[in-house]
């Protein structure tokens, strides 16, 4: 987990098993990871400290002592601390970066192998660009390459809810995500002519992982693969949220050329259910695609010069444009991503926005017409994320 700002937090980590002389002798539960970070804004980062606390199993042989290994490379540790017979160890003098840590046990016979590995990130809240990037891109039906401005090692990309310049129903497709960027285009439904005017699509890029913002808000970015179409698959978070998050999902591969959108339901602090939808006239089958998601707890504020708001909207968005006001006025025209958080209506549908300004936007549920001409849709609950990067 990446932790930003000044705070104390407790994270649950898995059981750690330590092996000695080719047999398991000690089993430890690394049950607390307490991070105390002190930063000066902007942008100097003071040293941080991390305290690892573990509890040895009451069964089996007990060690003479423990050593804690840590550094900035997984399984290649640059520093070691002899914790002796203590069951906690403070790592101090930490500068911003990703850290990995493991524990060994030792006695008169020698030293065990490494335990399972724990990892954490120390960062300055003003340096949000180290893990997140937002933007608007103009798209039509032709693939377009978007290059990242920042450096990402394992980027998660989502884009949902395009503008409404052209009335033909369409969705956003993404493919070929790598460290340099991604490709994006608008895709009309299969029954249409596949030619679409220019639209605006907002996107968010997050380094894959879990983050804790200075106000305690949790952010998670991940991906999975599925061929579930018309029926739902369960998706679980690695750890639970403190409050119900807003989730933006996106199909981020192009293994199947048929137009497809993503839907979720049964959202909770622990996970959600997901499926893809093809147009109604099709048999609801689609090849396996990669699905990316960004989940963020409702909140508003700033990270450095990034202004943001994340809102869960009640079930009142249907097929008619409805005005939604932001919880705050933004300094300029922001980037918007929105997605249905419910599955009240089963007809194939997605969201479109119009008339965006610093105060809010209009949004509606858009059905396609491959099977019939009606486009009425029952009200759905939506969630949206809004971002604006100021000059300073």
mmCIF file of C-alpha atoms in Angstrom:
data_model
loop_
_atom_site.group_PDB
_atom_site.id
_atom_site.type_symbol
_atom_site.label_atom_id
_atom_site.label_comp_id
_atom_site.label_asym_id
_atom_site.label_seq_id
_atom_site.Cartn_x
_atom_site.Cartn_y
_atom_site.Cartn_z
ATOM 1 C CA UNK A 1 0.000 0.000 0.000
ATOM 2 C CA UNK A 2 1.176 3.508 -0.747
ATOM 3 C CA UNK A 3 0.739 6.000 2.074
ATOM 4 C CA UNK A 4 0.672 9.753 1.489
ATOM 5 C CA UNK A 5 0.977 12.579 3.969
ATOM 6 C CA UNK A 6 1.206 12.529 7.763
ATOM 7 C CA UNK A 7 -0.697 9.746 9.488
ATOM 8 C CA UNK A 8 -0.585 6.543 11.492
ATOM 9 C CA UNK A 9 -2.258 3.500 10.000
ATOM 10 C CA UNK A 10 -2.599 -0.215 10.623
ATOM 11 C CA UNK A 11 -2.531 -2.694 7.758
ATOM 12 C CA UNK A 12 -3.309 -6.418 7.892
ATOM 13 C CA UNK A 13 -0.727 -8.654 6.274
ATOM 14 C CA UNK A 14 -0.785 -12.413 5.587
ATOM 15 C CA UNK A 15 0.749 -15.223 7.637
ATOM 16 C CA UNK A 16 4.498 -15.394 7.157
ATOM 17 C CA UNK A 17 6.136 -18.822 7.160
ATOM 18 C CA UNK A 18 9.854 -19.161 7.841
ATOM 19 C CA UNK A 19 11.729 -22.298 6.763
ATOM 20 C CA UNK A 20 14.892 -23.643 8.388
ATOM 21 C CA UNK A 21 17.066 -26.550 7.234
ATOM 22 C CA UNK A 22 14.466 -27.582 4.621
ATOM 23 C CA UNK A 23 11.638 -27.922 7.098
ATOM 24 C CA UNK A 24 9.229 -25.464 8.572
ATOM 25 C CA UNK A 25 10.217 -24.607 12.119
ATOM 26 C CA UNK A 26 8.680 -21.198 12.716
ATOM 27 C CA UNK A 27 5.419 -19.670 11.564
ATOM 28 C CA UNK A 28 4.864 -15.961 12.188
ATOM 29 C CA UNK A 29 1.894 -13.695 11.805
ATOM 30 C CA UNK A 30 3.075 -10.266 10.755
ATOM 31 C CA UNK A 31 -0.031 -8.629 12.089
ATOM 32 C CA UNK A 32 0.740 -4.932 12.259
ATOM 33 C CA UNK A 33 2.450 -2.567 9.884
ATOM 34 C CA UNK A 34 2.375 0.858 11.524
ATOM 35 C CA UNK A 35 3.605 3.683 9.337
ATOM 36 C CA UNK A 36 4.426 7.098 10.733
ATOM 37 C CA UNK A 37 5.222 9.548 7.979
ATOM 38 C CA UNK A 38 6.138 13.175 8.388
ATOM 39 C CA UNK A 39 6.323 15.368 5.291
ATOM 40 C CA UNK A 40 6.922 19.001 4.560
ATOM 41 C CA UNK A 41 4.895 20.470 1.651
ATOM 42 C CA UNK A 42 6.048 21.170 -0.930
ATOM 43 C CA UNK A 43 8.030 19.165 -1.984
ATOM 44 C CA UNK A 44 10.691 18.137 0.572
ATOM 45 C CA UNK A 45 10.040 14.752 2.168
ATOM 46 C CA UNK A 46 11.362 14.173 5.667
ATOM 47 C CA UNK A 47 12.448 10.714 6.723
ATOM 48 C CA UNK A 48 9.672 8.266 7.495
ATOM 49 C CA UNK A 49 9.621 5.287 9.833
ATOM 50 C CA UNK A 50 7.907 1.922 9.570
ATOM 51 C CA UNK A 51 7.458 -0.437 12.499
ATOM 52 C CA UNK A 52 7.087 -4.134 11.731
ATOM 53 C CA UNK A 53 5.520 -6.203 14.502
ATOM 54 C CA UNK A 54 5.231 -9.980 14.353
ATOM 55 C CA UNK A 55 4.022 -12.742 16.625
ATOM 56 C CA UNK A 56 5.733 -16.139 16.560
ATOM 57 C CA UNK A 57 3.689 -19.285 16.550
ATOM 58 C CA UNK A 58 3.393 -20.849 19.997
ATOM 59 C CA UNK A 59 4.014 -24.283 18.470
ATOM 60 C CA UNK A 60 7.408 -25.680 17.486
ATOM 61 C CA UNK A 61 10.942 -24.546 18.242
ATOM 62 C CA UNK A 62 11.518 -20.942 19.168
ATOM 63 C CA UNK A 63 14.338 -18.929 17.597
ATOM 64 C CA UNK A 64 17.210 -17.239 19.365
ATOM 65 C CA UNK A 65 16.498 -14.061 17.441
ATOM 66 C CA UNK A 66 15.238 -12.420 14.259
ATOM 67 C CA UNK A 67 16.728 -10.362 11.462
ATOM 68 C CA UNK A 68 14.758 -7.907 9.342
ATOM 69 C CA UNK A 69 15.915 -7.400 5.754
ATOM 70 C CA UNK A 70 14.626 -4.505 3.652
ATOM 71 C CA UNK A 71 15.405 -2.359 0.626
ATOM 72 C CA UNK A 72 14.040 -1.003 -2.629
ATOM 73 C CA UNK A 73 14.285 -4.233 -4.633
ATOM 74 C CA UNK A 74 12.131 -7.296 -4.111
ATOM 75 C CA UNK A 75 14.127 -10.188 -2.647
ATOM 76 C CA UNK A 76 17.343 -8.209 -3.040
ATOM 77 C CA UNK A 77 17.648 -6.358 0.250
ATOM 78 C CA UNK A 78 20.276 -3.705 0.838
ATOM 79 C CA UNK A 79 19.889 -3.378 4.610
ATOM 80 C CA UNK A 80 19.521 -5.697 7.585
ATOM 81 C CA UNK A 81 18.671 -5.116 11.228
ATOM 82 C CA UNK A 82 19.243 -7.666 13.973
ATOM 83 C CA UNK A 83 16.088 -7.471 16.068
ATOM 84 C CA UNK A 84 17.603 -10.003 18.529
ATOM 85 C CA UNK A 85 14.781 -11.682 20.441
ATOM 86 C CA UNK A 86 12.356 -8.778 19.961
ATOM 87 C CA UNK A 87 9.183 -9.271 17.948
ATOM 88 C CA UNK A 88 9.130 -5.769 16.482
ATOM 89 C CA UNK A 89 11.549 -3.601 14.566
ATOM 90 C CA UNK A 90 11.472 0.027 13.477
ATOM 91 C CA UNK A 91 12.799 0.952 10.031
ATOM 92 C CA UNK A 92 13.787 4.607 10.193
ATOM 93 C CA UNK A 93 15.321 7.161 7.857
ATOM 94 C CA UNK A 94 13.098 6.097 4.965
ATOM 95 C CA UNK A 95 12.976 8.345 1.929
ATOM 96 C CA UNK A 96 10.112 8.281 -0.615
ATOM 97 C CA UNK A 97 10.045 5.078 -2.593
ATOM 98 C CA UNK A 98 8.852 1.474 -2.674
ATOM 99 C CA UNK A 99 10.235 -0.785 0.026
ATOM 100 C CA UNK A 100 10.255 -4.552 0.491
ATOM 101 C CA UNK A 101 10.872 -6.363 3.767
ATOM 102 C CA UNK A 102 11.246 -9.945 4.988
ATOM 103 C CA UNK A 103 12.148 -11.604 8.283
ATOM 104 C CA UNK A 104 14.469 -14.496 9.097
ATOM 105 C CA UNK A 105 14.872 -16.451 12.313
ATOM 106 C CA UNK A 106 18.173 -17.725 13.651
ATOM 107 C CA UNK A 107 19.567 -19.938 16.353
ATOM 108 C CA UNK A 108 22.857 -21.670 17.054
ATOM 109 C CA UNK A 109 22.402 -23.886 14.005
ATOM 110 C CA UNK A 110 22.156 -21.019 11.552
ATOM 111 C CA UNK A 111 19.612 -18.793 9.852
ATOM 112 C CA UNK A 112 16.309 -19.568 8.170
ATOM 113 C CA UNK A 113 15.264 -18.635 4.666
ATOM 114 C CA UNK A 114 13.356 -15.410 4.110
ATOM 115 C CA UNK A 115 9.752 -15.165 5.185
ATOM 116 C CA UNK A 116 7.054 -14.123 2.765
ATOM 117 C CA UNK A 117 7.612 -10.555 1.666
ATOM 118 C CA UNK A 118 5.814 -7.400 2.762
ATOM 119 C CA UNK A 119 5.906 -4.226 0.701
ATOM 120 C CA UNK A 120 4.954 -0.594 1.247
ATOM 121 C CA UNK A 121 5.480 2.777 -0.377
ATOM 122 C CA UNK A 122 6.553 6.014 1.284
ATOM 123 C CA UNK A 123 5.621 9.088 -0.697
ATOM 124 C CA UNK A 124 4.920 12.798 -0.438
ATOM 125 C CA UNK A 125 1.272 13.737 -0.984
ATOM 126 C CA UNK A 126 2.321 16.571 -3.304
ATOM 127 C CA UNK A 127 3.951 14.055 -5.652
ATOM 128 C CA UNK A 128 0.696 12.463 -6.813
ATOM 129 C CA UNK A 129 2.115 12.295 -10.342
ATOM 130 C CA UNK A 130 4.216 9.336 -9.198
ATOM 131 C CA UNK A 131 1.113 7.145 -9.219
ATOM 132 C CA UNK A 132 -1.787 8.942 -10.974
ATOM 133 C CA UNK A 133 -2.377 10.827 -14.214
ATOM 134 C CA UNK A 134 -5.625 12.254 -15.585
ATOM 135 C CA UNK A 135 -6.626 13.798 -18.883
ATOM 136 C CA UNK A 136 -9.197 14.410 -21.598
ATOM 137 C CA UNK A 137 -8.652 13.045 -25.087
ATOM 138 C CA UNK A 138 -10.558 13.692 -28.314
ATOM 139 C CA UNK A 139 -11.629 10.409 -29.918
ATOM 140 C CA UNK A 140 -13.621 9.130 -32.867
ATOM 141 C CA UNK A 141 -13.931 5.650 -34.413
ATOM 142 C CA UNK A 142 -10.204 5.468 -35.307
ATOM 143 C CA UNK A 143 -7.645 4.143 -32.824
ATOM 144 C CA UNK A 144 -5.568 6.901 -31.239
ATOM 145 C CA UNK A 145 -2.377 6.598 -29.193
ATOM 146 C CA UNK A 146 -2.220 8.470 -25.876
ATOM 147 C CA UNK A 147 1.257 8.848 -24.390
ATOM 148 C CA UNK A 148 1.768 9.091 -20.646
ATOM 149 C CA UNK A 149 3.314 12.274 -19.302
ATOM 150 C CA UNK A 150 4.560 10.463 -16.210
ATOM 151 C CA UNK A 151 6.483 7.238 -15.692
ATOM 152 C CA UNK A 152 4.467 4.106 -14.872
ATOM 153 C CA UNK A 153 5.707 0.565 -14.313
ATOM 154 C CA UNK A 154 2.345 -1.203 -14.194
ATOM 155 C CA UNK A 155 -0.325 1.266 -15.330
ATOM 156 C CA UNK A 156 -4.044 0.672 -14.835
ATOM 157 C CA UNK A 157 -6.083 2.724 -17.328
ATOM 158 C CA UNK A 158 -9.815 3.407 -17.218
ATOM 159 C CA UNK A 159 -12.040 5.624 -19.379
ATOM 160 C CA UNK A 160 -15.819 5.731 -19.162
ATOM 161 C CA UNK A 161 -18.715 7.968 -20.182
ATOM 162 C CA UNK A 162 -17.878 9.923 -23.378
ATOM 163 C CA UNK A 163 -19.429 13.235 -24.385
ATOM 164 C CA UNK A 164 -22.581 13.574 -26.511
ATOM 165 C CA UNK A 165 -21.499 15.380 -29.679
ATOM 166 C CA UNK A 166 -22.918 12.615 -31.866
ATOM 167 C CA UNK A 167 -26.280 11.004 -31.014
ATOM 168 C CA UNK A 168 -25.465 7.481 -32.220
ATOM 169 C CA UNK A 169 -24.936 5.219 -29.159
ATOM 170 C CA UNK A 170 -21.281 4.361 -28.583
ATOM 171 C CA UNK A 171 -18.792 3.219 -25.971
ATOM 172 C CA UNK A 172 -15.079 3.672 -25.330
ATOM 173 C CA UNK A 173 -12.591 0.891 -26.146
ATOM 174 C CA UNK A 174 -8.988 0.695 -24.926
ATOM 175 C CA UNK A 175 -6.145 -1.607 -25.958
ATOM 176 C CA UNK A 176 -2.344 -2.027 -26.011
ATOM 177 C CA UNK A 177 -1.562 -0.553 -22.605
ATOM 178 C CA UNK A 178 2.166 -0.449 -21.922
ATOM 179 C CA UNK A 179 4.614 1.739 -20.023
ATOM 180 C CA UNK A 180 4.466 4.425 -22.722
ATOM 181 C CA UNK A 181 0.697 4.824 -23.045
ATOM 182 C CA UNK A 182 -2.412 3.212 -24.535
ATOM 183 C CA UNK A 183 -4.690 3.222 -27.576
ATOM 184 C CA UNK A 184 -8.290 4.436 -27.374
ATOM 185 C CA UNK A 185 -11.251 4.951 -29.686
ATOM 186 C CA UNK A 186 -14.998 5.292 -29.733
ATOM 187 C CA UNK A 187 -16.951 2.254 -30.910
ATOM 188 C CA UNK A 188 -20.548 2.315 -32.100
ATOM 189 C CA UNK A 189 -22.725 -0.735 -31.627
ATOM 190 C CA UNK A 190 -22.513 -3.481 -34.243
ATOM 191 C CA UNK A 191 -25.783 -2.540 -36.012
ATOM 192 C CA UNK A 192 -24.523 0.979 -36.728
ATOM 193 C CA UNK A 193 -22.212 2.250 -39.487
ATOM 194 C CA UNK A 194 -19.120 2.414 -37.189
ATOM 195 C CA UNK A 195 -18.346 6.014 -38.171
ATOM 196 C CA UNK A 196 -18.593 8.508 -35.321
ATOM 197 C CA UNK A 197 -17.900 12.197 -34.890
ATOM 198 C CA UNK A 198 -15.322 13.470 -32.399
ATOM 199 C CA UNK A 199 -16.115 13.036 -28.717
ATOM 200 C CA UNK A 200 -14.281 13.862 -25.488
ATOM 201 C CA UNK A 201 -13.274 11.009 -23.227
ATOM 202 C CA UNK A 202 -11.817 11.422 -19.767
ATOM 203 C CA UNK A 203 -9.231 8.896 -18.594
ATOM 204 C CA UNK A 204 -7.365 8.079 -15.401
ATOM 205 C CA UNK A 205 -4.071 6.212 -15.141
ATOM 206 C CA UNK A 206 -3.054 4.762 -11.764
ATOM 207 C CA UNK A 207 -0.014 2.682 -10.896
ATOM 208 C CA UNK A 208 -1.454 -0.718 -9.965
ATOM 209 C CA UNK A 209 -1.811 -1.025 -6.209
ATOM 210 C CA UNK A 210 -3.494 0.362 -3.119
ATOM 211 C CA UNK A 211 -3.104 3.890 -1.738
ATOM 212 C CA UNK A 212 -4.045 5.811 1.374
ATOM 213 C CA UNK A 213 -4.527 9.558 0.826
ATOM 214 C CA UNK A 214 -3.640 12.113 3.528
ATOM 215 C CA UNK A 215 -7.261 12.352 4.725
ATOM 216 C CA UNK A 216 -7.515 8.564 5.074
ATOM 217 C CA UNK A 217 -9.348 8.006 1.767
ATOM 218 C CA UNK A 218 -8.520 4.654 0.152
ATOM 219 C CA UNK A 219 -7.762 4.189 -3.550
ATOM 220 C CA UNK A 220 -7.293 0.861 -5.316
ATOM 221 C CA UNK A 221 -6.350 0.137 -8.931
ATOM 222 C CA UNK A 222 -6.339 -3.361 -10.379
ATOM 223 C CA UNK A 223 -7.316 -5.619 -13.228
ATOM 224 C CA UNK A 224 -8.694 -9.066 -13.961
ATOM 225 C CA UNK A 225 -9.770 -11.123 -16.966
ATOM 226 C CA UNK A 226 -13.201 -12.569 -17.705
ATOM 227 C CA UNK A 227 -15.516 -13.728 -20.461
ATOM 228 C CA UNK A 228 -18.641 -13.237 -18.346
ATOM 229 C CA UNK A 229 -21.239 -11.667 -20.649
ATOM 230 C CA UNK A 230 -24.825 -11.213 -19.563
ATOM 231 C CA UNK A 231 -24.111 -13.033 -16.289
ATOM 232 C CA UNK A 232 -21.972 -11.802 -13.433
ATOM 233 C CA UNK A 233 -18.643 -12.797 -11.902
ATOM 234 C CA UNK A 234 -17.573 -11.948 -8.363
ATOM 235 C CA UNK A 235 -14.593 -9.623 -7.977
ATOM 236 C CA UNK A 236 -13.016 -9.229 -4.526
ATOM 237 C CA UNK A 237 -10.667 -6.515 -3.329
ATOM 238 C CA UNK A 238 -7.409 -7.597 -1.686
ATOM 239 C CA UNK A 239 -8.491 -5.666 1.408
ATOM 240 C CA UNK A 240 -11.736 -3.955 2.341
ATOM 241 C CA UNK A 241 -12.595 -0.276 2.026
ATOM 242 C CA UNK A 242 -13.686 1.776 5.017
ATOM 243 C CA UNK A 243 -16.718 3.079 3.117
ATOM 244 C CA UNK A 244 -18.564 2.180 -0.086
ATOM 245 C CA UNK A 245 -16.289 3.202 -2.990
ATOM 246 C CA UNK A 246 -17.031 4.510 -6.458
ATOM 247 C CA UNK A 247 -15.807 2.031 -9.078
ATOM 248 C CA UNK A 248 -14.927 2.825 -12.682
ATOM 249 C CA UNK A 249 -14.342 -0.252 -14.838
ATOM 250 C CA UNK A 250 -13.176 -0.471 -18.440
ATOM 251 C CA UNK A 251 -12.583 -3.196 -21.011
ATOM 252 C CA UNK A 252 -8.885 -2.656 -21.727
ATOM 253 C CA UNK A 253 -8.173 -5.277 -24.371
ATOM 254 C CA UNK A 254 -9.531 -5.826 -27.856
ATOM 255 C CA UNK A 255 -9.605 -9.614 -28.121
ATOM 256 C CA UNK A 256 -13.130 -9.511 -29.531
ATOM 257 C CA UNK A 257 -14.165 -6.966 -32.168
ATOM 258 C CA UNK A 258 -17.864 -6.960 -31.217
ATOM 259 C CA UNK A 259 -18.825 -3.821 -29.339
ATOM 260 C CA UNK A 260 -18.983 -4.446 -25.614
ATOM 261 C CA UNK A 261 -19.495 -2.412 -22.472
ATOM 262 C CA UNK A 262 -19.010 -3.139 -18.766
ATOM 263 C CA UNK A 263 -21.620 -3.270 -15.982
ATOM 264 C CA UNK A 264 -21.358 -3.817 -12.234
ATOM 265 C CA UNK A 265 -23.772 -4.538 -9.393
ATOM 266 C CA UNK A 266 -23.838 -5.547 -5.709
ATOM 267 C CA UNK A 267 -21.054 -3.121 -4.887
ATOM 268 C CA UNK A 268 -19.737 -3.391 -1.321
ATOM 269 C CA UNK A 269 -16.647 -2.522 0.708
ATOM 270 C CA UNK A 270 -15.271 -5.960 -0.131
ATOM 271 C CA UNK A 271 -15.846 -6.222 -3.869
ATOM 272 C CA UNK A 272 -18.434 -6.154 -6.639
ATOM 273 C CA UNK A 273 -20.011 -8.249 -9.370
ATOM 274 C CA UNK A 274 -19.075 -7.629 -12.993
ATOM 275 C CA UNK A 275 -20.242 -8.543 -16.466
ATOM 276 C CA UNK A 276 -19.811 -7.403 -20.046
ATOM 277 C CA UNK A 277 -22.749 -6.620 -22.319
ATOM 278 C CA UNK A 278 -22.941 -6.885 -26.095
ATOM 279 C CA UNK A 279 -25.803 -5.328 -28.035
ATOM 280 C CA UNK A 280 -29.218 -6.831 -27.218
ATOM 281 C CA UNK A 281 -29.654 -8.441 -30.649
ATOM 282 C CA UNK A 282 -26.528 -10.557 -30.069
ATOM 283 C CA UNK A 283 -26.208 -13.757 -28.127
ATOM 284 C CA UNK A 284 -24.612 -12.602 -24.871
ATOM 285 C CA UNK A 285 -21.253 -14.253 -25.437
ATOM 286 C CA UNK A 286 -17.879 -12.557 -25.714
ATOM 287 C CA UNK A 287 -14.285 -13.739 -25.658
ATOM 288 C CA UNK A 288 -12.140 -13.191 -22.589
ATOM 289 C CA UNK A 289 -11.077 -9.577 -22.154
ATOM 290 C CA UNK A 290 -8.892 -7.730 -19.692
ATOM 291 C CA UNK A 291 -10.895 -5.552 -17.312
ATOM 292 C CA UNK A 292 -9.293 -2.673 -15.422
ATOM 293 C CA UNK A 293 -10.790 -0.824 -12.478
ATOM 294 C CA UNK A 294 -10.124 2.175 -10.279
ATOM 295 C CA UNK A 295 -11.995 2.281 -6.968
ATOM 296 C CA UNK A 296 -11.948 5.347 -4.731
ATOM 297 C CA UNK A 297 -13.907 6.232 -1.618
ATOM 298 C CA UNK A 298 -16.190 9.291 -1.849
ATOM 299 C CA UNK A 299 -14.136 12.365 -1.030
ATOM 300 C CA UNK A 300 -13.050 15.750 -2.290
ATOM 301 C CA UNK A 301 -9.951 17.872 -1.910
ATOM 302 C CA UNK A 302 -6.521 18.343 -3.438
ATOM 303 C CA UNK A 303 -3.326 16.357 -3.913
ATOM 304 C CA UNK A 304 -0.706 18.963 -4.697
ATOM 305 C CA UNK A 305 -2.192 20.766 -7.690
ATOM 306 C CA UNK A 306 -4.696 17.981 -8.439
ATOM 307 C CA UNK A 307 -8.245 18.979 -7.467
ATOM 308 C CA UNK A 308 -10.678 16.060 -7.212
ATOM 309 C CA UNK A 309 -14.140 14.976 -6.135
ATOM 310 C CA UNK A 310 -15.556 11.455 -5.951
ATOM 311 C CA UNK A 311 -19.317 11.075 -5.525
ATOM 312 C CA UNK A 312 -21.841 8.236 -5.246
ATOM 313 C CA UNK A 313 -25.062 9.554 -6.770
ATOM 314 C CA UNK A 314 -28.456 8.073 -5.756
ATOM 315 C CA UNK A 315 -30.699 6.098 -8.101
ATOM 316 C CA UNK A 316 -32.091 8.976 -10.154
ATOM 317 C CA UNK A 317 -30.279 8.851 -13.516
ATOM 318 C CA UNK A 318 -32.338 7.453 -16.392
ATOM 319 C CA UNK A 319 -32.407 7.904 -20.188
ATOM 320 C CA UNK A 320 -33.071 11.657 -19.887
ATOM 321 C CA UNK A 321 -30.256 14.109 -19.326
ATOM 322 C CA UNK A 322 -30.110 15.149 -15.660
ATOM 323 C CA UNK A 323 -28.050 18.014 -14.264
ATOM 324 C CA UNK A 324 -25.529 16.972 -11.581
ATOM 325 C CA UNK A 325 -23.719 19.582 -9.503
ATOM 326 C CA UNK A 326 -20.192 19.048 -8.221
ATOM 327 C CA UNK A 327 -19.651 19.287 -4.451
ATOM 328 C CA UNK A 328 -17.209 22.119 -5.149
ATOM 329 C CA UNK A 329 -16.489 24.604 -7.911
ATOM 330 C CA UNK A 330 -13.419 23.610 -9.921
ATOM 331 C CA UNK A 331 -10.835 26.179 -11.103
ATOM 332 C CA UNK A 332 -11.486 25.149 -14.710
ATOM 333 C CA UNK A 333 -13.286 22.574 -16.857
ATOM 334 C CA UNK A 334 -12.512 19.228 -15.176
ATOM 335 C CA UNK A 335 -12.028 15.671 -16.412
ATOM 336 C CA UNK A 336 -15.072 13.448 -15.763
ATOM 337 C CA UNK A 337 -15.381 9.685 -15.484
ATOM 338 C CA UNK A 338 -18.721 8.141 -14.567
ATOM 339 C CA UNK A 339 -20.203 4.664 -14.425
ATOM 340 C CA UNK A 340 -23.411 3.005 -13.319
ATOM 341 C CA UNK A 341 -23.006 1.463 -9.871
ATOM 342 C CA UNK A 342 -26.275 -0.491 -10.085
ATOM 343 C CA UNK A 343 -27.965 -2.955 -12.439
ATOM 344 C CA UNK A 344 -31.589 -1.923 -12.006
ATOM 345 C CA UNK A 345 -32.232 -2.240 -15.747
ATOM 346 C CA UNK A 346 -30.808 -5.203 -17.658
ATOM 347 C CA UNK A 347 -30.964 -3.713 -21.166
ATOM 348 C CA UNK A 348 -27.533 -3.040 -22.677
ATOM 349 C CA UNK A 349 -26.606 0.516 -21.759
ATOM 350 C CA UNK A 350 -23.820 2.925 -20.877
ATOM 351 C CA UNK A 351 -23.505 6.587 -19.847
ATOM 352 C CA UNK A 352 -23.013 9.826 -21.827
ATOM 353 C CA UNK A 353 -22.413 13.369 -20.563
ATOM 354 C CA UNK A 354 -23.116 16.832 -21.974
ATOM 355 C CA UNK A 355 -22.744 20.510 -21.024
ATOM 356 C CA UNK A 356 -19.818 20.147 -18.652
ATOM 357 C CA UNK A 357 -18.520 23.230 -16.811
ATOM 358 C CA UNK A 358 -16.785 24.136 -13.537
ATOM 359 C CA UNK A 359 -19.986 23.586 -11.552
ATOM 360 C CA UNK A 360 -21.357 20.316 -12.907
ATOM 361 C CA UNK A 361 -22.550 18.380 -15.944
ATOM 362 C CA UNK A 362 -25.539 16.643 -17.496
ATOM 363 C CA UNK A 363 -25.619 12.866 -17.718
ATOM 364 C CA UNK A 364 -27.947 10.125 -18.964
ATOM 365 C CA UNK A 365 -28.192 6.374 -19.450
ATOM 366 C CA UNK A 366 -27.968 5.520 -23.155
ATOM 367 C CA UNK A 367 -29.442 2.290 -24.494
ATOM 368 C CA UNK A 368 -28.674 0.921 -27.942
ATOM 369 C CA UNK A 369 -31.389 -0.048 -30.471
ATOM 370 C CA UNK A 370 -30.245 -3.263 -32.099
ATOM 371 C CA UNK A 371 -33.296 -5.229 -30.939
ATOM 372 C CA UNK A 372 -35.967 -2.544 -30.637
ATOM 373 C CA UNK A 373 -36.341 1.198 -31.004
ATOM 374 C CA UNK A 374 -37.244 2.087 -27.408
ATOM 375 C CA UNK A 375 -34.514 3.620 -25.273
ATOM 376 C CA UNK A 376 -36.294 4.094 -21.943
ATOM 377 C CA UNK A 377 -34.251 2.953 -18.982
ATOM 378 C CA UNK A 378 -35.105 2.708 -15.299
ATOM 379 C CA UNK A 379 -33.182 4.988 -12.928
ATOM 380 C CA UNK A 380 -29.685 3.802 -12.024
ATOM 381 C CA UNK A 381 -27.263 4.818 -9.334
ATOM 382 C CA UNK A 382 -24.101 6.299 -10.756
ATOM 383 C CA UNK A 383 -20.707 7.152 -9.368
ATOM 384 C CA UNK A 384 -18.403 9.746 -10.798
ATOM 385 C CA UNK A 385 -14.852 11.010 -10.406
ATOM 386 C CA UNK A 386 -13.873 14.560 -11.319
ATOM 387 C CA UNK A 387 -10.296 15.846 -11.655
ATOM 388 C CA UNK A 388 -8.669 19.149 -12.507
ATOM 389 C CA UNK A 389 -4.928 19.878 -12.624
ATOM 390 C CA UNK A 390 -4.127 23.516 -11.854
ATOM 391 C CA UNK A 391 -1.007 25.327 -13.025
ATOM 392 C CA UNK A 392 0.422 25.622 -9.544
#
